[in-house]
Amino acid sequence: MGKKNKQFVEKVTAMEDDFAQWYTDVVKQADLVDYGLVRGTMIIKPYGYAIWENIRNELDKMIKETGHSNVAFPIFIPESLLQKEKDHVEGFAPEVAWVTHGGDEELAERIAVRPTSEALFCDYYSKNIHSYRDLPMLYNQWANVVRWEKTTRPFLRSSEFHWQEGHTAHATDEDASIETERMLGVYADLVENYLAIPVLKGRKTDKEKFAGANYTLTIESLMHDGRALQSGTSHHFGSGFAEAFDITYLDENGESQYVHQTSWGLSTRIMGGLIMVHGDNRGLVVPPRIAPTQVMIVPIAQHKEGVLDKAYDLRDQLKEVARVDIDASDKSPGWKFNEHEMKGVPIRVEIGPKDIENEQVVIVRRDTGEKEFVALKDLQARIGALLADIQQNLFDKALAHRNEKINIATTLEEFKQTLDEKTGFIKAMWCGDQACEEKIKEDTQATSRCIPFEQEKISDTCVCCGKEAKELVYWGKAY
Amino acid sequence: MGKKNKQFVEKVTAMEDDFAQWYTDVVKQADLVDYGLVRGTMIIKPYGYAIWENIRNELDKMIKETGHSNVAFPIFIPESLLQKEKDHVEGFAPEVAWVTHGGDEELAERIAVRPTSEALFCDYYSKNIHSYRDLPMLYNQWANVVRWEKTTRPFLRSSEFHWQEGHTAHATDEDASIETERMLGVYADLVENYLAIPVLKGRKTDKEKFAGANYTLTIESLMHDGRALQSGTSHHFGSGFAEAFDITYLDENGESQYVHQTSWGLSTRIMGGLIMVHGDNRGLVVPPRIAPTQVMIVPIAQHKEGVLDKAYDLRDQLKEVARVDIDASDKSPGWKFNEHEMKGVPIRVEIGPKDIENEQVVIVRRDTGEKEFVALKDLQARIGALLADIQQNLFDKALAHRNEKINIATTLEEFKQTLDEKTGFIKAMWCGDQACEEKIKEDTQATSRCIPFEQEKISDTCVCCGKEAKELVYWGKAY
């Protein structure tokens, strides 16, 4: 037995015992990633990449359907360009990897490996936008970016990660607002309907917004351990970057105007969310709509005559309704069960000599572990229905879990106590003063996650200072 | 009229007058690329990226169909790792962009921005291959790489470019040979049948092979100006990298063996080939199979009642057989004609009030400029047939041009004279001595392009030294 197979029978650490270790075990044992040699980089392995490709393909479709074009901008940004927008460079410079030499030659100016690409798009827009006819300009790119982080974890915080970044320019502030919301809606659609992860939609506080943005919209999800994950953000820049980069257009009256911009990104970070929302102590659980393999057929007693033939027949039949694969390797069935459970394949189909005799198969669903016998003639229909059911069940379970973990606090004492006793989000009123936000973070380690679009009034006063409350905020410890 | 539209009525430089300038004009005016701010980087604009995406999607399918899995390896390689294979580091170190700082911190070891990823894959294989059961390991990644080049041109030689790089490990030398040839075949299929560019298949001489390879296979194509373009390469490493990186496996007898490896890559360079093989003095010509828009409908007198409605009807009809778009902007028809010709859209459909009356449209094909009237009821079928015909015609034209430009030389004098008088490939016999290859390059600036799989004997002696000839070689000036 090769060393490679062995890992699948090793169990993962129980999440109740050590959630961080459970996470690390799952990413390794489900064959999602390996560590790169340079600090904080990761190798996304075939299975991990296949899941990311499915997410990417769905999101790419949505981005195109909302009128955006894909482009490819350079990975290199001259230091002087990055410095044009003051808040932006302050936010990102500490995390920049700097190229100083090309071959043997020392460069006259340092070059940033892009941590994000606003500066490059802005420079391009300043040269290529002239008239109102050129607007809106709706660009997107799928790219790798680098942020030199102190502590890293696969997917959640890696020094290189993969994402898409949209960059758009509009004639009016309102057009930019509509775009910012539209793309947050696209992210919410993707994450809820494909990844089966419920999200809270809202606005970031000024403290937590993107460096250089007017405001940032966010979708926030809740992990199994009660910590939050920022899962996608959409930024409204107003004309701040346009003024810094001199991006103007002539309006219908021939007058020069600044453009209004947005940017929005969703990254491989969401893979971490996928793991921590749906995974369990037997490993990963992948929602059917993004599962590389939705149905894995495991032949039982495959050396017996007719079993493998029948299994291949089944595969060909099921191809019409699902992404199906067959494991005809010479490992034992039990070994295969563990392996495909660890990888989170939504449905396992077992077929052996007895099943063939009875014209049936055994079906096991990954999310609940439930087994059922299904007559061969009903199999196609049953698989189709079951995939939809699993998708819905994963979402419902995650939603119930998330809702269970939304706590309320009206005083800072209550806030601290709740956070000590429970995990999850804390809903609390806020006066809008950054000093309170900072105090809460200092006292509790919880940050403001978002000011939800759906506002409620749970008390009249700020949870921190007791002055008049302005709005409801979701708080939480976050990844 | 915005500045942006203006460019389309500017003509491109005639290729007969200045081929290099013609190329630059086309890439700019067909809206393919713009220049990045860091030397030699490029911005691939929406139209250029849409073509690349189509090429990429077709190739990705082929790579998956031949059993390979996509992965994502880090962009960063520690200097020490790059140095493990001597020939490899010598070949690439002079072109490496070096990261020396992360934020404010100076790094203990310099990090290379990957110029290619053999070192990383080898390190991974050394840790993840244990038994013959793990082989073959068939990986591919779509990635950006950086080579700090002295002189650059969009697509042809840019300091950052996009490509796929396949990296595979096999149990035997023969398995690696089969893989090396298989992937060259995939490239030839893609380039001939999708990009309509005929290729010569062959082996590189040792002088021209990849740094660290045992041998390199190549597809070579011929540009309109008679210069060659290396269009895709597939490398056989034998066990050279395996020995340098200690990549071993236990065979069926429990004995430790080195693996045998390959790598193969095709890049955005091929976009340059596309332009220089099919383009003409009216701009780009895109083969239908990779054209983002195959049919552009241009309404004539679109302000007249019923014209736009009919044009949209047409579009909906044609959607079933082609990637079709409609240009309903307020530019004049003549302007639109020029614009879509510059972008190389294969077919233009014109429809105006008279055509509607006569239940017909005007069709103009981009490759030949031929016009025809087609009855509305025949349109779908005609478009389908025409797209196939254009695809074939582009290939046939390119093949005839290429074949016309294959010259023969039996002496160095003849070689020089032929190259002075004509352009294109020169077929000549070679003794196999690198000294002759170097002398030819020095005297003529022509390099060996490949030792073709299809060998002929056109004389008994080496074109350079007059000693006994070993094999036929294609020579040429190259991009």
Tab-separated table of N, CA, C and O in Angstrom, chain A residues 3-4 34 37-38 41-46 49 53 56 64 69-76 78 81 94 96-103 105 107 111 114 123-124 127-128 130 133-134 139 144 146 148 160 162 330, chain B residues 3-4 34 37-38 41-46 49 53 56 64 69-76 78 81 94 96-103 105 107 111 114 123-124 127-128 130 133-134 139 144 146 148 160 162 330:
chain	number	residue	atom	x	y	z
A	3	LYS	N	2.296	5.032	0.370
A	3	LYS	CA	2.199	6.051	1.421
A	3	LYS	C	1.047	7.011	1.121
A	3	LYS	O	0.405	7.554	2.003
A	4	LYS	N	0.810	7.196	-0.184
A	4	LYS	CA	-0.175	8.178	-0.601
A	4	LYS	C	-1.587	7.793	-0.169
A	4	LYS	O	-2.399	8.639	0.175
A	34	ASP	N	-1.270	21.943	-0.717
A	34	ASP	CA	-0.012	21.611	-0.078
A	34	ASP	C	0.675	22.961	0.170
A	34	ASP	O	0.277	23.965	-0.402
A	37	LEU	N	6.990	26.647	-0.914
A	37	LEU	CA	8.261	26.790	-0.196
A	37	LEU	C	8.448	28.188	0.364
A	37	LEU	O	9.098	28.386	1.378
A	38	VAL	N	7.896	29.178	-0.318
A	38	VAL	CA	8.015	30.546	0.177
A	38	VAL	C	6.891	30.785	1.172
A	38	VAL	O	5.739	30.406	0.935
A	41	THR	N	2.835	30.705	0.910
A	41	THR	CA	2.290	30.372	-0.410
A	41	THR	C	1.687	28.972	-0.366
A	41	THR	O	2.013	28.166	0.502
A	42	MET	N	0.780	28.712	-1.304
A	42	MET	CA	0.152	27.384	-1.307
A	42	MET	C	0.119	26.813	-2.713
A	42	MET	O	0.097	27.527	-3.706
A	43	ILE	N	0.138	25.496	-2.742
A	43	ILE	CA	-0.045	24.747	-3.978
A	43	ILE	C	-1.478	24.251	-3.964
A	43	ILE	O	-1.869	23.529	-3.048
A	44	ILE	N	-2.267	24.661	-4.929
A	44	ILE	CA	-3.633	24.145	-4.990
A	44	ILE	C	-3.603	22.883	-5.836
A	44	ILE	O	-3.278	22.919	-7.022
A	45	LYS	N	-3.910	21.755	-5.205
A	45	LYS	CA	-3.809	20.453	-5.862
A	45	LYS	C	-5.023	20.185	-6.763
A	45	LYS	O	-5.996	20.946	-6.746
A	46	PRO	N	-4.967	19.128	-7.558
A	46	PRO	CA	-6.034	18.901	-8.545
A	46	PRO	C	-7.455	18.965	-7.970
A	46	PRO	O	-8.322	19.609	-8.552
A	49	TYR	N	-8.279	22.488	-6.903
A	49	TYR	CA	-8.393	23.384	-8.049
A	49	TYR	C	-9.674	23.116	-8.839
A	49	TYR	O	-10.284	24.038	-9.381
A	53	GLU	N	-12.258	25.855	-9.785
A	53	GLU	CA	-12.628	26.066	-11.194
A	53	GLU	C	-14.152	26.102	-11.361
A	53	GLU	O	-14.673	26.896	-12.134
A	56	ARG	N	-15.300	29.405	-9.983
A	56	ARG	CA	-14.827	30.411	-10.922
A	56	ARG	C	-15.677	30.437	-12.194
A	56	ARG	O	-16.071	31.512	-12.657
A	64	LYS	N	-19.974	38.062	-16.722
A	64	LYS	CA	-20.195	38.384	-18.132
A	64	LYS	C	-21.651	38.759	-18.388
A	64	LYS	O	-21.942	39.681	-19.154
A	69	SER	N	-16.343	42.774	-19.128
A	69	SER	CA	-15.398	42.099	-20.017
A	69	SER	C	-14.162	41.695	-19.227
A	69	SER	O	-13.658	42.463	-18.416
A	70	ASN	N	-13.654	40.507	-19.519
A	70	ASN	CA	-12.402	40.086	-18.912
A	70	ASN	C	-11.209	40.711	-19.611
A	70	ASN	O	-11.202	40.884	-20.827
A	71	VAL	N	-10.208	41.040	-18.819
A	71	VAL	CA	-8.965	41.621	-19.320
A	71	VAL	C	-7.823	41.020	-18.502
A	71	VAL	O	-8.062	40.278	-17.547
A	72	ALA	N	-6.585	41.333	-18.895
A	72	ALA	CA	-5.440	40.908	-18.075
A	72	ALA	C	-4.489	42.084	-17.942
A	72	ALA	O	-3.893	42.529	-18.925
A	73	PHE	N	-4.382	42.597	-16.738
A	73	PHE	CA	-3.463	43.695	-16.456
A	73	PHE	C	-2.173	43.131	-15.866
A	73	PHE	O	-2.178	42.028	-15.328
A	74	PRO	N	-1.075	43.880	-15.983
A	74	PRO	CA	0.214	43.365	-15.508
A	74	PRO	C	0.242	43.095	-14.004
A	74	PRO	O	-0.500	43.701	-13.236
A	75	ILE	N	1.117	42.189	-13.617
A	75	ILE	CA	1.301	41.874	-12.198
A	75	ILE	C	2.169	42.927	-11.511
A	75	ILE	O	2.205	43.005	-10.296
A	76	PHE	N	2.871	43.756	-12.310
A	76	PHE	CA	3.827	44.722	-11.744
A	76	PHE	C	3.280	46.150	-11.723
A	76	PHE	O	2.743	46.638	-12.711
A	78	PRO	N	4.651	50.067	-10.731
A	78	PRO	CA	5.761	50.918	-10.284
A	78	PRO	C	5.400	51.563	-8.938
A	78	PRO	O	4.255	51.946	-8.729
A	81	LEU	N	3.454	54.822	-8.925
A	81	LEU	CA	2.035	54.776	-9.283
A	81	LEU	C	1.188	54.381	-8.066
A	81	LEU	O	0.114	54.940	-7.835
A	94	PRO	N	2.615	48.168	3.489
A	94	PRO	CA	3.270	47.265	4.448
A	94	PRO	C	3.230	45.798	4.041
A	94	PRO	O	3.954	44.984	4.579
A	96	VAL	N	3.470	44.740	0.745
A	96	VAL	CA	3.902	44.570	-0.647
A	96	VAL	C	5.205	43.775	-0.747
A	96	VAL	O	6.142	43.995	0.013
A	97	ALA	N	5.234	42.827	-1.696
A	97	ALA	CA	6.496	42.183	-2.066
A	97	ALA	C	7.131	43.030	-3.165
A	97	ALA	O	6.489	43.326	-4.174
A	98	TRP	N	8.396	43.429	-2.943
A	98	TRP	CA	9.055	44.372	-3.848
A	98	TRP	C	10.087	43.691	-4.734
A	98	TRP	O	10.969	42.995	-4.248
A	99	VAL	N	9.977	43.938	-6.023
A	99	VAL	CA	11.001	43.498	-6.972
A	99	VAL	C	12.003	44.637	-7.119
A	99	VAL	O	11.619	45.780	-7.388
A	100	THR	N	13.272	44.311	-6.901
A	100	THR	CA	14.305	45.357	-6.974
A	100	THR	C	15.335	45.082	-8.057
A	100	THR	O	16.108	45.962	-8.408
A	101	HIS	N	15.369	43.836	-8.575
A	101	HIS	CA	16.377	43.476	-9.572
A	101	HIS	C	15.734	42.724	-10.734
A	101	HIS	O	14.879	41.864	-10.519
A	102	GLY	N	16.168	43.061	-11.941
A	102	GLY	CA	15.790	42.300	-13.128
A	102	GLY	C	17.058	41.672	-13.674
A	102	GLY	O	17.922	42.375	-14.175
A	103	GLY	N	17.186	40.351	-13.548
A	103	GLY	CA	18.448	39.698	-13.880
A	103	GLY	C	19.528	40.259	-12.961
A	103	GLY	O	19.341	40.319	-11.745
A	105	GLU	N	20.608	43.350	-13.112
A	105	GLU	CA	20.485	44.801	-13.104
A	105	GLU	C	19.623	45.284	-11.932
A	105	GLU	O	18.536	44.760	-11.687
A	107	LEU	N	17.083	47.770	-10.422
A	107	LEU	CA	16.100	48.637	-11.054
A	107	LEU	C	16.176	50.057	-10.509
A	107	LEU	O	16.473	50.267	-9.341
A	111	ILE	N	9.503	47.885	-7.871
A	111	ILE	CA	8.250	47.468	-8.494
A	111	ILE	C	7.474	46.616	-7.499
A	111	ILE	O	8.008	45.677	-6.923
A	114	ARG	N	1.626	43.129	-7.544
A	114	ARG	CA	0.307	43.695	-7.193
A	114	ARG	C	-0.322	43.046	-5.966
A	114	ARG	O	-0.453	41.825	-5.906
A	123	ASP	N	-4.772	54.201	-13.849
A	123	ASP	CA	-3.868	54.781	-14.834
A	123	ASP	C	-4.395	54.532	-16.254
A	123	ASP	O	-4.400	55.426	-17.095
A	124	TYR	N	-4.867	53.328	-16.478
A	124	TYR	CA	-5.429	52.979	-17.790
A	124	TYR	C	-6.664	53.833	-18.087
A	124	TYR	O	-6.819	54.387	-19.175
A	127	LYS	N	-6.080	57.328	-19.218
A	127	LYS	CA	-5.622	57.472	-20.601
A	127	LYS	C	-6.690	57.076	-21.625
A	127	LYS	O	-6.622	57.480	-22.780
A	128	ASN	N	-7.646	56.273	-21.230
A	128	ASN	CA	-8.563	55.696	-22.216
A	128	ASN	C	-10.008	56.152	-22.104
A	128	ASN	O	-10.837	55.768	-22.915
A	130	HIS	N	-12.469	59.261	-22.369
A	130	HIS	CA	-12.461	60.638	-22.869
A	130	HIS	C	-13.852	61.252	-22.803
A	130	HIS	O	-14.022	62.378	-22.381
A	133	ARG	N	-19.465	58.785	-23.827
A	133	ARG	CA	-19.720	57.611	-24.665
A	133	ARG	C	-18.859	56.416	-24.252
A	133	ARG	O	-19.153	55.289	-24.601
A	134	ASP	N	-17.743	56.689	-23.607
A	134	ASP	CA	-16.854	55.591	-23.185
A	134	ASP	C	-17.330	54.929	-21.894
A	134	ASP	O	-16.744	53.941	-21.452
A	139	TYR	N	-14.709	46.378	-16.398
A	139	TYR	CA	-13.644	45.392	-16.567
A	139	TYR	C	-13.563	44.430	-15.382
A	139	TYR	O	-13.893	44.782	-14.248
A	144	ASN	N	-3.706	36.487	-9.922
A	144	ASN	CA	-3.058	36.183	-8.650
A	144	ASN	C	-2.548	37.494	-8.062
A	144	ASN	O	-2.090	38.372	-8.796
A	146	VAL	N	-0.438	39.280	-4.431
A	146	VAL	CA	0.486	38.924	-3.351
A	146	VAL	C	0.366	39.922	-2.208
A	146	VAL	O	0.394	41.132	-2.438
A	148	TRP	N	2.134	40.275	1.597
A	148	TRP	CA	3.134	39.685	2.477
A	148	TRP	C	2.620	39.657	3.899
A	148	TRP	O	2.886	40.547	4.695
A	160	GLU	N	0.227	34.521	-1.469
A	160	GLU	CA	-0.303	34.681	-2.820
A	160	GLU	C	-1.692	34.082	-2.816
A	160	GLU	O	-1.902	33.006	-2.266
A	162	HIS	N	-5.574	33.742	-5.284
A	162	HIS	CA	-6.209	33.908	-6.594
A	162	HIS	C	-7.570	34.543	-6.399
A	162	HIS	O	-8.257	34.228	-5.425
A	330	ASP	N	-7.777	-0.816	-7.018
A	330	ASP	CA	-7.759	-2.087	-6.295
A	330	ASP	C	-7.760	-1.916	-4.780
A	330	ASP	O	-7.416	-2.826	-4.035
B	3	LYS	N	-12.707	60.456	-29.027
B	3	LYS	CA	-11.346	60.139	-29.456
B	3	LYS	C	-11.204	58.639	-29.689
B	3	LYS	O	-10.454	58.176	-30.532
B	4	LYS	N	-11.991	57.885	-28.911
B	4	LYS	CA	-11.858	56.436	-28.959
B	4	LYS	C	-12.278	55.865	-30.305
B	4	LYS	O	-11.704	54.902	-30.797
B	34	ASP	N	-2.648	47.129	-24.764
B	34	ASP	CA	-2.086	48.439	-24.487
B	34	ASP	C	-0.788	48.161	-23.722
B	34	ASP	O	-0.592	47.055	-23.236
B	37	LEU	N	2.947	49.854	-17.559
B	37	LEU	CA	3.878	50.901	-17.154
B	37	LEU	C	5.273	50.358	-16.909
B	37	LEU	O	6.263	51.053	-17.090
B	38	VAL	N	5.355	49.111	-16.469
B	38	VAL	CA	6.670	48.513	-16.243
B	38	VAL	C	7.157	47.935	-17.564
B	38	VAL	O	6.398	47.291	-18.284
B	41	THR	N	5.732	45.073	-20.089
B	41	THR	CA	4.471	44.435	-19.677
B	41	THR	C	3.347	44.908	-20.593
B	41	THR	O	3.453	45.944	-21.243
B	42	MET	N	2.297	44.110	-20.655
B	42	MET	CA	1.182	44.493	-21.520
B	42	MET	C	-0.145	44.337	-20.801
B	42	MET	O	-0.306	43.530	-19.900
B	43	ILE	N	-1.083	45.165	-21.239
B	43	ILE	CA	-2.464	45.067	-20.788
B	43	ILE	C	-3.229	44.379	-21.916
B	43	ILE	O	-3.246	44.896	-23.039
B	44	ILE	N	-3.808	43.228	-21.636
B	44	ILE	CA	-4.611	42.584	-22.675
B	44	ILE	C	-6.037	43.092	-22.533
B	44	ILE	O	-6.695	42.878	-21.515
B	45	LYS	N	-6.502	43.814	-23.549
B	45	LYS	CA	-7.805	44.474	-23.505
B	45	LYS	C	-8.938	43.475	-23.790
B	45	LYS	O	-8.681	42.336	-24.178
B	46	PRO	N	-10.187	43.902	-23.595
B	46	PRO	CA	-11.301	42.945	-23.703
B	46	PRO	C	-11.299	42.124	-25.004
B	46	PRO	O	-11.487	40.913	-24.961
B	49	TYR	N	-8.389	39.728	-25.033
B	49	TYR	CA	-8.548	38.681	-24.021
B	49	TYR	C	-9.629	37.682	-24.422
B	49	TYR	O	-9.517	36.487	-24.132
B	53	GLU	N	-9.095	33.825	-24.510
B	53	GLU	CA	-9.988	32.938	-23.749
B	53	GLU	C	-10.518	31.795	-24.617
B	53	GLU	O	-10.633	30.665	-24.160
B	56	ARG	N	-7.648	29.413	-25.134
B	56	ARG	CA	-7.429	28.781	-23.843
B	56	ARG	C	-8.483	27.718	-23.542
B	56	ARG	O	-8.168	26.620	-23.105
B	64	LYS	N	-7.416	18.361	-20.641
B	64	LYS	CA	-8.185	17.506	-19.727
B	64	LYS	C	-8.520	16.170	-20.389
B	64	LYS	O	-8.471	15.121	-19.749
B	69	SER	N	-4.652	17.093	-14.991
B	69	SER	CA	-5.417	17.869	-14.013
B	69	SER	C	-4.824	19.260	-13.872
B	69	SER	O	-3.605	19.420	-13.822
B	70	ASN	N	-5.688	20.248	-13.763
B	70	ASN	CA	-5.207	21.608	-13.506
B	70	ASN	C	-4.876	21.797	-12.035
B	70	ASN	O	-5.554	21.274	-11.154
B	71	VAL	N	-3.838	22.567	-11.784
B	71	VAL	CA	-3.393	22.895	-10.430
B	71	VAL	C	-2.941	24.356	-10.444
B	71	VAL	O	-2.906	24.997	-11.499
B	72	ALA	N	-2.612	24.882	-9.266
B	72	ALA	CA	-2.030	26.229	-9.208
B	72	ALA	C	-0.844	26.202	-8.260
B	72	ALA	O	-1.007	26.007	-7.057
B	73	PHE	N	0.334	26.369	-8.806
B	73	PHE	CA	1.552	26.425	-7.997
B	73	PHE	C	1.913	27.886	-7.746
B	73	PHE	O	1.492	28.767	-8.487
B	74	PRO	N	2.697	28.141	-6.700
B	74	PRO	CA	3.021	29.533	-6.346
B	74	PRO	C	3.824	30.253	-7.437
B	74	PRO	O	4.536	29.624	-8.217
B	75	ILE	N	3.705	31.556	-7.443
B	75	ILE	CA	4.471	32.383	-8.378
B	75	ILE	C	5.908	32.578	-7.892
B	75	ILE	O	6.774	32.989	-8.651
B	76	PHE	N	6.188	32.261	-6.608
B	76	PHE	CA	7.504	32.521	-6.020
B	76	PHE	C	8.349	31.253	-5.883
B	76	PHE	O	7.872	30.228	-5.398
B	78	PRO	N	12.135	30.103	-4.282
B	78	PRO	CA	13.347	30.503	-3.552
B	78	PRO	C	14.562	30.323	-4.456
B	78	PRO	O	14.630	29.355	-5.222
B	81	LEU	N	16.263	26.930	-4.608
B	81	LEU	CA	15.581	25.845	-5.316
B	81	LEU	C	15.849	25.942	-6.819
B	81	LEU	O	16.082	24.934	-7.494
B	94	PRO	N	19.524	34.892	-15.817
B	94	PRO	CA	19.718	36.247	-16.341
B	94	PRO	C	18.410	36.998	-16.606
B	94	PRO	O	18.412	38.210	-16.766
B	96	VAL	N	15.572	36.656	-14.607
B	96	VAL	CA	14.673	36.577	-13.458
B	96	VAL	C	14.444	37.941	-12.815
B	96	VAL	O	15.378	38.719	-12.623
B	97	ALA	N	13.177	38.225	-12.493
B	97	ALA	CA	12.845	39.378	-11.645
B	97	ALA	C	12.899	38.903	-10.197
B	97	ALA	O	12.268	37.913	-9.839
B	98	TRP	N	13.704	39.601	-9.380
B	98	TRP	CA	13.958	39.148	-8.001
B	98	TRP	C	13.207	39.982	-6.980
B	98	TRP	O	13.305	41.212	-6.972
B	99	VAL	N	12.502	39.300	-6.101
B	99	VAL	CA	11.881	39.953	-4.945
B	99	VAL	C	12.877	39.896	-3.802
B	99	VAL	O	13.382	38.819	-3.464
B	100	THR	N	13.168	41.051	-3.226
B	100	THR	CA	14.149	41.101	-2.139
B	100	THR	C	13.560	41.614	-0.833
B	100	THR	O	14.165	41.481	0.223
B	101	HIS	N	12.370	42.229	-0.906
B	101	HIS	CA	11.752	42.804	0.294
B	101	HIS	C	10.287	42.422	0.380
B	101	HIS	O	9.576	42.448	-0.627
B	102	GLY	N	9.844	42.083	1.599
B	102	GLY	CA	8.429	41.881	1.882
B	102	GLY	C	8.001	42.967	2.845
B	102	GLY	O	8.421	42.946	3.999
B	103	GLY	N	7.205	43.920	2.375
B	103	GLY	CA	6.914	45.094	3.195
B	103	GLY	C	8.227	45.811	3.487
B	103	GLY	O	9.012	46.070	2.582
B	105	GLU	N	10.603	44.579	5.401
B	105	GLU	CA	11.576	43.587	5.821
B	105	GLU	C	12.422	43.096	4.644
B	105	GLU	O	11.887	42.762	3.584
B	107	LEU	N	14.408	40.303	2.850
B	107	LEU	CA	14.297	38.849	2.938
B	107	LEU	C	15.664	38.204	3.110
B	107	LEU	O	16.666	38.684	2.587
B	111	ILE	N	13.898	35.848	-3.781
B	111	ILE	CA	12.832	35.018	-4.332
B	111	ILE	C	12.665	35.360	-5.808
B	111	ILE	O	12.548	36.525	-6.173
B	114	ARG	N	8.504	33.470	-10.838
B	114	ARG	CA	8.730	32.314	-11.722
B	114	ARG	C	8.904	32.723	-13.188
B	114	ARG	O	8.049	33.415	-13.747
B	123	ASP	N	10.181	19.866	-6.928
B	123	ASP	CA	10.204	19.784	-5.474
B	123	ASP	C	8.953	19.074	-4.954
B	123	ASP	O	9.024	18.217	-4.072
B	124	TYR	N	7.817	19.413	-5.531
B	124	TYR	CA	6.552	18.774	-5.143
B	124	TYR	C	6.594	17.280	-5.454
B	124	TYR	O	6.210	16.447	-4.627
B	127	LYS	N	8.441	15.116	-3.103
B	127	LYS	CA	7.776	14.847	-1.822
B	127	LYS	C	6.517	13.998	-1.974
B	127	LYS	O	6.066	13.387	-1.015
B	128	ASN	N	5.923	13.974	-3.145
B	128	ASN	CA	4.612	13.348	-3.289
B	128	ASN	C	4.584	12.087	-4.146
B	128	ASN	O	3.541	11.460	-4.274
B	130	HIS	N	5.846	8.343	-4.462
B	130	HIS	CA	6.469	7.310	-3.643
B	130	HIS	C	6.526	5.976	-4.376
B	130	HIS	O	7.538	5.310	-4.372
B	133	ARG	N	2.488	3.255	-8.233
B	133	ARG	CA	1.048	3.532	-8.253
B	133	ARG	C	0.746	5.021	-8.379
B	133	ARG	O	-0.365	5.403	-8.726
B	134	ASP	N	1.682	5.861	-7.996
B	134	ASP	CA	1.460	7.314	-8.078
B	134	ASP	C	1.703	7.849	-9.486
B	134	ASP	O	1.477	9.033	-9.751
B	139	TYR	N	0.122	16.933	-14.481
B	139	TYR	CA	-0.366	18.236	-14.018
B	139	TYR	C	-0.234	19.317	-15.090
B	139	TYR	O	0.658	19.265	-15.940
B	144	ASN	N	0.740	33.068	-15.078
B	144	ASN	CA	1.554	34.156	-15.617
B	144	ASN	C	3.002	33.900	-15.203
B	144	ASN	O	3.259	33.415	-14.100
B	146	VAL	N	7.237	35.531	-15.632
B	146	VAL	CA	7.968	36.781	-15.877
B	146	VAL	C	9.378	36.470	-16.361
B	146	VAL	O	10.080	35.651	-15.768
B	148	TRP	N	12.640	38.834	-17.625
B	148	TRP	CA	13.092	40.202	-17.763
B	148	TRP	C	13.862	40.366	-19.073
B	148	TRP	O	15.075	40.262	-19.106
B	160	GLU	N	6.064	40.006	-18.850
B	160	GLU	CA	5.130	39.060	-18.234
B	160	GLU	C	4.297	38.469	-19.359
B	160	GLU	O	3.853	39.199	-20.248
B	162	HIS	N	1.295	35.118	-20.366
B	162	HIS	CA	0.363	34.114	-19.848
B	162	HIS	C	0.538	32.848	-20.660
B	162	HIS	O	0.764	32.900	-21.864
B	330	ASP	N	-24.612	54.577	-32.815
B	330	ASP	CA	-25.022	55.639	-33.727
B	330	ASP	C	-23.909	56.057	-34.685
B	330	ASP	O	-23.960	57.129	-35.266
